Tab-separated table of C-alpha atoms in Angstrom:
chain	number	residue	atom	x	y	z
A	1	ALA	CA	0.000	0.000	0.000
A	2	GLY	CA	1.957	2.928	-1.348
A	3	SER	CA	2.364	6.273	0.336
A	4	ALA	CA	2.210	8.438	-2.790
A	5	GLY	CA	0.007	11.499	-2.741
A	6	GLY	CA	-2.349	13.137	-5.200
A	7	PRO	CA	-3.983	11.160	-7.993
A	8	ALA	CA	-1.359	8.396	-7.635
A	9	VAL	CA	-3.203	7.345	-4.455
A	10	LEU	CA	-6.039	6.052	-6.646
A	11	TRP	CA	-3.868	3.856	-8.860
A	12	THR	CA	-4.842	0.212	-8.590
A	13	SER	CA	-3.443	-3.055	-9.815
A	14	HIS	CA	-6.583	-4.915	-8.678
A	15	PRO	CA	-9.689	-3.422	-10.344
A	16	TRP	CA	-11.566	-6.726	-9.958
A	17	GLY	CA	-10.803	-6.740	-6.243
A	18	HIS	CA	-12.311	-3.274	-5.940
A	19	LEU	CA	-15.323	-4.382	-7.932
A	20	TRP	CA	-15.794	-7.416	-5.650
A	21	ARG	CA	-15.400	-5.317	-2.486
A	22	SER	CA	-17.774	-2.656	-3.819
A	23	GLY	CA	-20.358	-5.174	-4.994
A	24	SER	CA	-20.379	-7.051	-1.697
A	25	GLY	CA	-20.543	-3.795	0.286
A	26	LEU	CA	-23.365	-2.516	-1.884
A	27	GLY	CA	-25.206	-5.842	-1.574
A	28	SER	CA	-24.735	-5.698	2.190
A	29	MET	CA	-26.362	-2.274	2.379
A	30	LEU	CA	-29.191	-3.294	0.061
A	31	CYS	CA	-29.960	-6.388	2.152
A	32	GLY	CA	-29.609	-4.519	5.433
A	33	PHE	CA	-31.911	-1.671	4.424
A	34	SER	CA	-34.408	-4.106	2.913
A	35	ALA	CA	-34.440	-6.117	6.150
A	36	LEU	CA	-35.630	-2.971	7.943
A	37	THR	CA	-38.862	-3.075	5.943
A	38	PHE	CA	-39.665	-6.475	7.503
A	39	LEU	CA	-38.104	-6.326	10.964
A	40	PRO	CA	-37.984	-3.994	13.932
A	41	LEU	CA	-34.753	-1.976	14.078
A	42	GLY	CA	-33.410	-3.885	17.101
A	43	THR	CA	-33.938	-7.285	15.495
A	44	ALA	CA	-32.344	-6.218	12.200
A	45	THR	CA	-29.398	-4.736	14.094
A	46	ALA	CA	-28.946	-7.890	16.194
A	47	LEU	CA	-28.882	-10.022	13.045
A	48	GLY	CA	-26.366	-7.631	11.495
A	49	PHE	CA	-24.102	-8.408	14.454
A	50	ALA	CA	-23.611	-11.826	12.861
A	51	ALA	CA	-21.141	-10.203	10.412
A	52	PRO	CA	-18.090	-10.600	12.706
A	53	ILE	CA	-19.049	-14.227	13.195
A	54	PHE	CA	-19.069	-14.759	9.421
A	55	ILE	CA	-15.793	-12.823	9.080
A	56	THR	CA	-14.090	-15.104	11.594
A	57	ILE	CA	-15.359	-18.217	9.830
A	58	LEU	CA	-14.460	-16.964	6.323
A	59	ALA	CA	-11.012	-15.679	7.349
A	60	ILE	CA	-9.834	-19.265	7.659
A	61	PRO	CA	-10.393	-20.490	4.069
A	62	LEU	CA	-10.173	-17.109	2.302
A	63	LEU	CA	-7.246	-15.495	4.139
A	64	GLY	CA	-5.531	-18.511	5.678
A	65	GLU	CA	-5.858	-17.055	9.185
A	66	GLN	CA	-5.607	-19.305	12.202
A	67	VAL	CA	-8.396	-18.816	14.697
A	68	ARG	CA	-7.643	-19.969	18.219
A	69	ILE	CA	-10.041	-21.282	20.827
A	70	TYR	CA	-10.666	-17.952	22.569
A	71	ARG	CA	-11.904	-16.399	19.303
A	72	TRP	CA	-14.040	-19.458	18.580
A	73	SER	CA	-15.470	-19.074	22.073
A	74	ALA	CA	-16.332	-15.463	21.277
A	75	VAL	CA	-17.977	-16.579	18.015
A	76	VAL	CA	-20.130	-19.134	19.832
A	77	VAL	CA	-21.124	-16.644	22.538
A	78	GLY	CA	-21.827	-13.976	19.906
A	79	PHE	CA	-24.000	-16.312	17.867
A	80	ALA	CA	-25.877	-17.401	20.984
A	81	GLY	CA	-26.437	-13.710	21.755
A	82	VAL	CA	-27.838	-13.077	18.284
A	83	LEU	CA	-30.198	-16.038	18.636
A	84	LEU	CA	-31.267	-14.930	22.109
A	85	VAL	CA	-32.081	-11.380	20.996
A	86	VAL	CA	-33.838	-12.427	17.805
A	87	GLY	CA	-35.875	-15.385	19.060
A	88	PRO	CA	-38.112	-17.444	16.760
A	89	LEU	CA	-39.047	-15.822	13.448
A	90	GLU	CA	-41.692	-16.718	10.893
A	91	GLY	CA	-43.478	-15.217	7.889
A	92	ALA	CA	-42.360	-11.711	6.930
A	93	ASN	CA	-39.975	-11.696	9.872
A	94	ALA	CA	-38.231	-14.767	8.426
A	95	THR	CA	-37.826	-12.914	5.118
A	96	GLY	CA	-36.367	-9.960	6.983
A	97	ALA	CA	-34.067	-12.272	8.936
A	98	ALA	CA	-32.834	-13.874	5.709
A	99	LEU	CA	-32.132	-10.423	4.271
A	100	ALA	CA	-30.345	-9.270	7.425
A	101	LEU	CA	-28.215	-12.426	7.575
A	102	GLY	CA	-27.495	-12.146	3.846
A	103	GLY	CA	-26.375	-8.582	4.472
A	104	ALA	CA	-24.158	-9.752	7.332
A	105	GLY	CA	-22.639	-12.383	5.046
A	106	MET	CA	-21.961	-9.805	2.352
A	107	THR	CA	-20.441	-7.479	4.960
A	108	ALA	CA	-18.094	-10.329	5.863
A	109	LEU	CA	-17.083	-10.751	2.211
A	110	ALA	CA	-16.482	-7.003	1.901
A	111	MET	CA	-14.274	-6.948	5.002
A	112	ILE	CA	-12.352	-10.015	3.830
A	113	SER	CA	-11.820	-8.206	0.508
A	114	ILE	CA	-10.477	-5.149	2.299
A	115	ARG	CA	-8.053	-7.277	4.284
A	116	ARG	CA	-6.836	-9.030	1.144
A	117	MET	CA	-6.452	-5.824	-0.906
A	118	ALA	CA	-4.809	-3.873	1.927
A	119	GLU	CA	-1.604	-5.807	1.281
A	120	SER	CA	-1.102	-4.047	-2.061
A	121	GLU	CA	-3.664	-1.259	-2.361
A	122	ASN	CA	-3.774	2.185	-0.791
A	123	GLY	CA	-6.567	2.406	1.799
A	124	LEU	CA	-7.822	5.661	0.305
A	125	ALA	CA	-8.163	3.952	-3.082
A	126	ILE	CA	-10.225	1.171	-1.481
A	127	VAL	CA	-12.545	3.744	0.093
A	128	PHE	CA	-12.669	5.875	-3.079
A	129	TYR	CA	-13.701	3.040	-5.397
A	130	PHE	CA	-16.310	1.782	-2.950
A	131	THR	CA	-17.745	5.275	-2.548
A	132	ALA	CA	-17.719	5.884	-6.304
A	133	THR	CA	-19.518	2.585	-6.942
A	134	CYS	CA	-22.167	3.366	-4.321
A	135	THR	CA	-22.626	6.872	-5.694
A	136	VAL	CA	-23.251	5.578	-9.204
A	137	ALA	CA	-25.549	2.787	-7.977
A	138	GLY	CA	-27.450	5.243	-5.786
A	139	ALA	CA	-27.795	7.711	-8.645
A	140	LEU	CA	-29.341	4.977	-10.808
A	141	THR	CA	-32.188	4.672	-8.269
A	142	LEU	CA	-33.007	8.393	-8.251
A	143	PRO	CA	-35.651	8.266	-10.997
A	144	PHE	CA	-37.540	5.617	-9.011
A	145	ALA	CA	-37.203	6.701	-5.391
A	146	ALA	CA	-35.810	10.226	-5.125
A	147	LYS	CA	-36.595	12.028	-1.886
A	148	LEU	CA	-35.351	15.568	-1.485
A	149	PRO	CA	-34.620	16.950	1.960
A	150	VAL	CA	-37.588	18.994	3.190
A	151	SER	CA	-35.554	21.396	5.304
A	152	ALA	CA	-32.058	22.771	5.711
A	153	ALA	CA	-31.731	20.682	8.889
A	154	ASP	CA	-32.537	17.510	6.907
A	155	ALA	CA	-29.966	18.458	4.257
A	156	ALA	CA	-27.362	19.145	6.955
A	157	MET	CA	-28.048	15.754	8.558
A	158	MET	CA	-27.638	14.031	5.183
A	159	VAL	CA	-24.324	15.794	4.517
A	160	GLY	CA	-23.146	15.061	8.057
A	161	THR	CA	-24.095	11.411	7.709
A	162	GLY	CA	-22.126	11.219	4.466
A	163	LEU	CA	-19.058	12.858	5.996
A	164	PHE	CA	-19.102	10.701	9.127
A	165	GLY	CA	-19.713	7.607	6.987
A	166	GLY	CA	-16.719	8.478	4.802
A	167	VAL	CA	-14.447	8.962	7.802
A	168	ALA	CA	-15.723	5.680	9.271
A	169	GLN	CA	-14.879	3.905	5.982
A	170	VAL	CA	-11.306	5.239	6.129
A	171	PHE	CA	-10.858	4.108	9.743
A	172	MET	CA	-12.440	0.702	9.122
A	173	THR	CA	-10.255	0.139	6.057
A	174	ARG	CA	-7.142	1.042	8.061
A	175	ALA	CA	-8.188	-1.318	10.851
A	176	TYR	CA	-8.593	-4.247	8.466
A	177	ALA	CA	-5.226	-3.438	6.892
A	178	ARG	CA	-3.451	-3.592	10.248
A	179	ALA	CA	-5.045	-6.554	12.056
A	180	PRO	CA	-6.238	-10.040	11.164
A	181	ALA	CA	-9.815	-9.970	9.849
A	182	SER	CA	-10.940	-12.495	12.454
A	183	LEU	CA	-9.832	-10.104	15.205
């Protein structure tokens, strides 16, 4: 992951890796937001907490990481916690649960992708290509579901959310570059 500045930061030798990371991240958001139409916020959030469990499991075959017993213990306790919070689901709630778990699985794939690409790609490039992909995908939905902010406060909250989300992406990408994904 080079330290060059300016436009050189965006150079990539792995465009397919960026496409995979962006597609799985976009799919994760789509599933997660869709789950909210079927489930209460707390239930959807609890199911989303399955993502670290999936990351730990997938880090073994996809990244060759070794996961020791204390992390497996945390995975088991975490999964039990998800099941405890969620409880039995049926009907529309089962559809929402499937979407939320699918989103958690796609989040895991996105994070695994970040970890893999961080070995050779600049973190800012990883964030840039993900953001660009989401911007284009979001813009394609505008003719079908555009909602303009109704007040300056709403617009400010949207801009703030975007800025905080961007900073969070940079920090998350740096974290996955520096530590094993299963951690």
